[in-house]
mmCIF file of C-alpha atoms in Angstrom:
data_model
loop_
_atom_site.group_PDB
_atom_site.id
_atom_site.type_symbol
_atom_site.label_atom_id
_atom_site.label_comp_id
_atom_site.label_asym_id
_atom_site.label_seq_id
_atom_site.Cartn_x
_atom_site.Cartn_y
_atom_site.Cartn_z
ATOM 1 C CA TYR A 30 108.867 91.665 108.180
ATOM 2 C CA VAL A 31 105.711 90.449 106.205
ATOM 3 C CA VAL A 32 103.284 92.900 108.543
ATOM 4 C CA SER A 33 105.460 96.117 107.722
ATOM 5 C CA ALA A 34 105.704 94.624 104.512
ATOM 6 C CA LEU A 35 101.372 94.386 103.876
ATOM 7 C CA TYR A 36 101.031 97.638 105.858
ATOM 8 C CA SER A 37 104.020 99.725 103.893
ATOM 9 C CA PHE A 38 102.050 98.548 100.266
ATOM 10 C CA SER A 39 98.231 99.824 102.426
ATOM 11 C CA TRP A 40 99.677 103.036 103.578
ATOM 12 C CA ASP A 41 100.990 103.295 99.709
ATOM 13 C CA VAL A 42 98.278 102.173 97.855
ATOM 14 C CA TYR A 43 95.745 104.236 100.788
ATOM 15 C CA MET A 44 97.580 107.588 101.493
ATOM 16 C CA ASP A 45 99.926 107.872 98.907
ATOM 17 C CA TRP A 46 98.541 107.048 96.183
ATOM 18 C CA GLY A 47 94.350 108.259 97.458
ATOM 19 C CA LEU A 48 93.554 104.877 95.564
ATOM 20 C CA GLY A 49 91.610 101.450 97.716
ATOM 21 C CA ARG A 50 88.501 103.680 98.632
ATOM 22 C CA LYS A 51 86.038 101.101 98.328
ATOM 23 C CA GLU A 52 82.990 103.565 96.688
ATOM 24 C CA TYR A 53 84.586 104.179 93.912
ATOM 25 C CA GLY A 54 85.416 100.256 92.961
ATOM 26 C CA PHE A 55 89.005 100.721 95.342
ATOM 27 C CA LEU A 56 90.438 103.254 93.404
ATOM 28 C CA GLY A 57 89.873 107.643 94.087
ATOM 29 C CA PRO A 58 87.349 109.556 93.112
ATOM 30 C CA ARG A 59 89.027 111.135 90.137
ATOM 31 C CA LEU A 60 91.319 109.822 88.357
ATOM 32 C CA MET A 61 94.434 111.122 85.821
ATOM 33 C CA TYR A 62 94.326 107.935 83.640
ATOM 34 C CA PRO A 63 91.319 107.014 81.418
ATOM 35 C CA LYS A 64 92.454 103.455 81.861
ATOM 36 C CA LYS A 65 90.777 102.101 85.503
ATOM 37 C CA SER A 66 92.824 99.035 84.380
ATOM 38 C CA LEU A 67 96.763 100.895 85.159
ATOM 39 C CA TYR A 68 95.316 101.332 88.290
ATOM 40 C CA TYR A 69 94.282 97.650 89.712
ATOM 41 C CA CYS A 70 97.656 95.945 87.613
ATOM 42 C CA VAL A 71 99.903 99.021 89.593
ATOM 43 C CA ILE A 72 98.714 98.097 92.689
ATOM 44 C CA ALA A 73 98.804 94.367 91.963
ATOM 45 C CA MET A 74 102.485 95.380 90.671
ATOM 46 C CA ASP A 75 102.823 96.739 93.885
ATOM 47 C CA LEU A 76 102.117 93.814 96.308
ATOM 48 C CA VAL A 77 104.091 91.562 94.448
ATOM 49 C CA LEU A 78 107.395 93.668 94.160
ATOM 50 C CA ARG A 79 107.235 94.472 97.918
ATOM 51 C CA SER A 80 107.210 91.092 98.753
ATOM 52 C CA LEU A 81 109.608 89.496 95.814
ATOM 53 C CA TRP A 82 111.842 92.699 98.008
ATOM 54 C CA VAL A 83 110.717 91.369 101.021
ATOM 55 C CA LEU A 84 112.310 87.397 100.508
ATOM 56 C CA SER A 85 115.690 89.373 99.953
ATOM 57 C CA PHE A 86 115.506 89.581 103.980
ATOM 58 C CA VAL A 87 115.529 86.034 104.145
ATOM 59 C CA PRO A 88 119.398 84.681 104.866
ATOM 60 C CA PRO A 89 120.837 82.141 102.656
ATOM 61 C CA SER A 90 122.278 80.405 105.458
ATOM 62 C CA MET A 91 118.265 79.613 106.993
ATOM 63 C CA GLY A 92 117.577 76.784 103.902
ATOM 64 C CA ALA A 93 114.972 78.750 103.578
ATOM 65 C CA VAL A 94 112.802 77.537 99.719
ATOM 66 C CA PHE A 95 111.746 81.022 99.048
ATOM 67 C CA ALA A 96 115.239 82.994 99.308
ATOM 68 C CA ILE A 97 115.608 84.191 96.067
ATOM 69 C CA PRO A 98 119.391 83.418 95.147
ATOM 70 C CA GLN A 99 121.751 85.159 95.042
ATOM 71 C CA TYR A 100 122.294 85.046 91.309
ATOM 72 C CA LEU A 101 118.961 86.836 90.345
ATOM 73 C CA SER A 102 119.795 89.736 93.198
ATOM 74 C CA ALA A 103 120.807 92.685 90.063
ATOM 75 C CA LEU A 104 117.524 91.940 88.892
ATOM 76 C CA GLN A 105 115.285 92.181 92.091
ATOM 77 C CA ILE A 106 117.234 95.858 93.056
ATOM 78 C CA VAL A 107 116.514 96.452 89.656
ATOM 79 C CA LEU A 108 112.516 95.284 89.899
ATOM 80 C CA GLU A 109 113.014 97.499 93.037
ATOM 81 C CA LEU A 110 114.119 100.389 91.490
ATOM 82 C CA PHE A 111 111.184 100.234 89.127
ATOM 83 C CA ARG A 112 108.310 99.967 91.865
ATOM 84 C CA ARG A 113 109.758 102.687 93.629
ATOM 85 C CA THR A 114 109.761 105.200 90.227
ATOM 86 C CA VAL A 115 106.010 104.096 89.471
ATOM 87 C CA TRP A 116 104.934 104.624 93.253
ATOM 88 C CA GLY A 117 106.894 108.418 92.513
ATOM 89 C CA PHE A 118 104.100 108.351 89.641
ATOM 90 C CA PHE A 119 101.583 107.616 91.441
ATOM 91 C CA ARG A 120 101.934 109.331 94.183
ATOM 92 C CA LEU A 121 102.840 112.928 92.123
ATOM 93 C CA GLU A 122 98.986 113.085 90.708
ATOM 94 C CA ASN A 123 97.859 112.418 93.776
ATOM 95 C CA GLU A 124 99.467 115.597 95.332
ATOM 96 C CA HIS A 125 98.186 116.961 91.927
ATOM 97 C CA ARG A 126 94.978 115.981 92.486
ATOM 98 C CA CYS A 127 94.657 116.715 95.871
ATOM 99 C CA ASN A 128 96.003 120.619 94.616
ATOM 100 C CA VAL A 129 93.173 120.646 91.929
ATOM 101 C CA SER A 130 90.597 119.434 94.650
ATOM 102 C CA GLY A 131 91.595 122.683 97.082
ATOM 103 C CA TYR A 132 91.570 125.127 94.042
ATOM 104 C CA ARG A 133 95.319 125.369 94.827
ATOM 105 C CA ARG A 134 95.910 124.674 91.007
ATOM 106 C CA VAL A 135 94.129 124.585 87.303
ATOM 107 C CA ASP A 136 92.924 121.020 86.145
ATOM 108 C CA PHE A 137 95.107 119.930 83.725
ATOM 109 C CA VAL A 138 98.687 119.531 83.391
#
């Protein structure tokens, strides 16, 4: 589960969002939002929330110390929905930037 989550996280950042490029400070060549700190926060949030989601696969019967208690599962579901919504916004931004660079759309929203 951990390897799958790390692979999915790197796919989110590099392929879906167009970020993670070393030559641009682990961001992309063109950004729509003026604050770069927003991108770093979202990357960190995606890693943390995806890791939290992986913890839901640990069965409580195994006695793991890091297992999510049953009463927090609703919060975990809401956080996963939030992560996927944020993912959608940044995926849409990447698609718009790719369309603009290919001269298929205009560069303003």
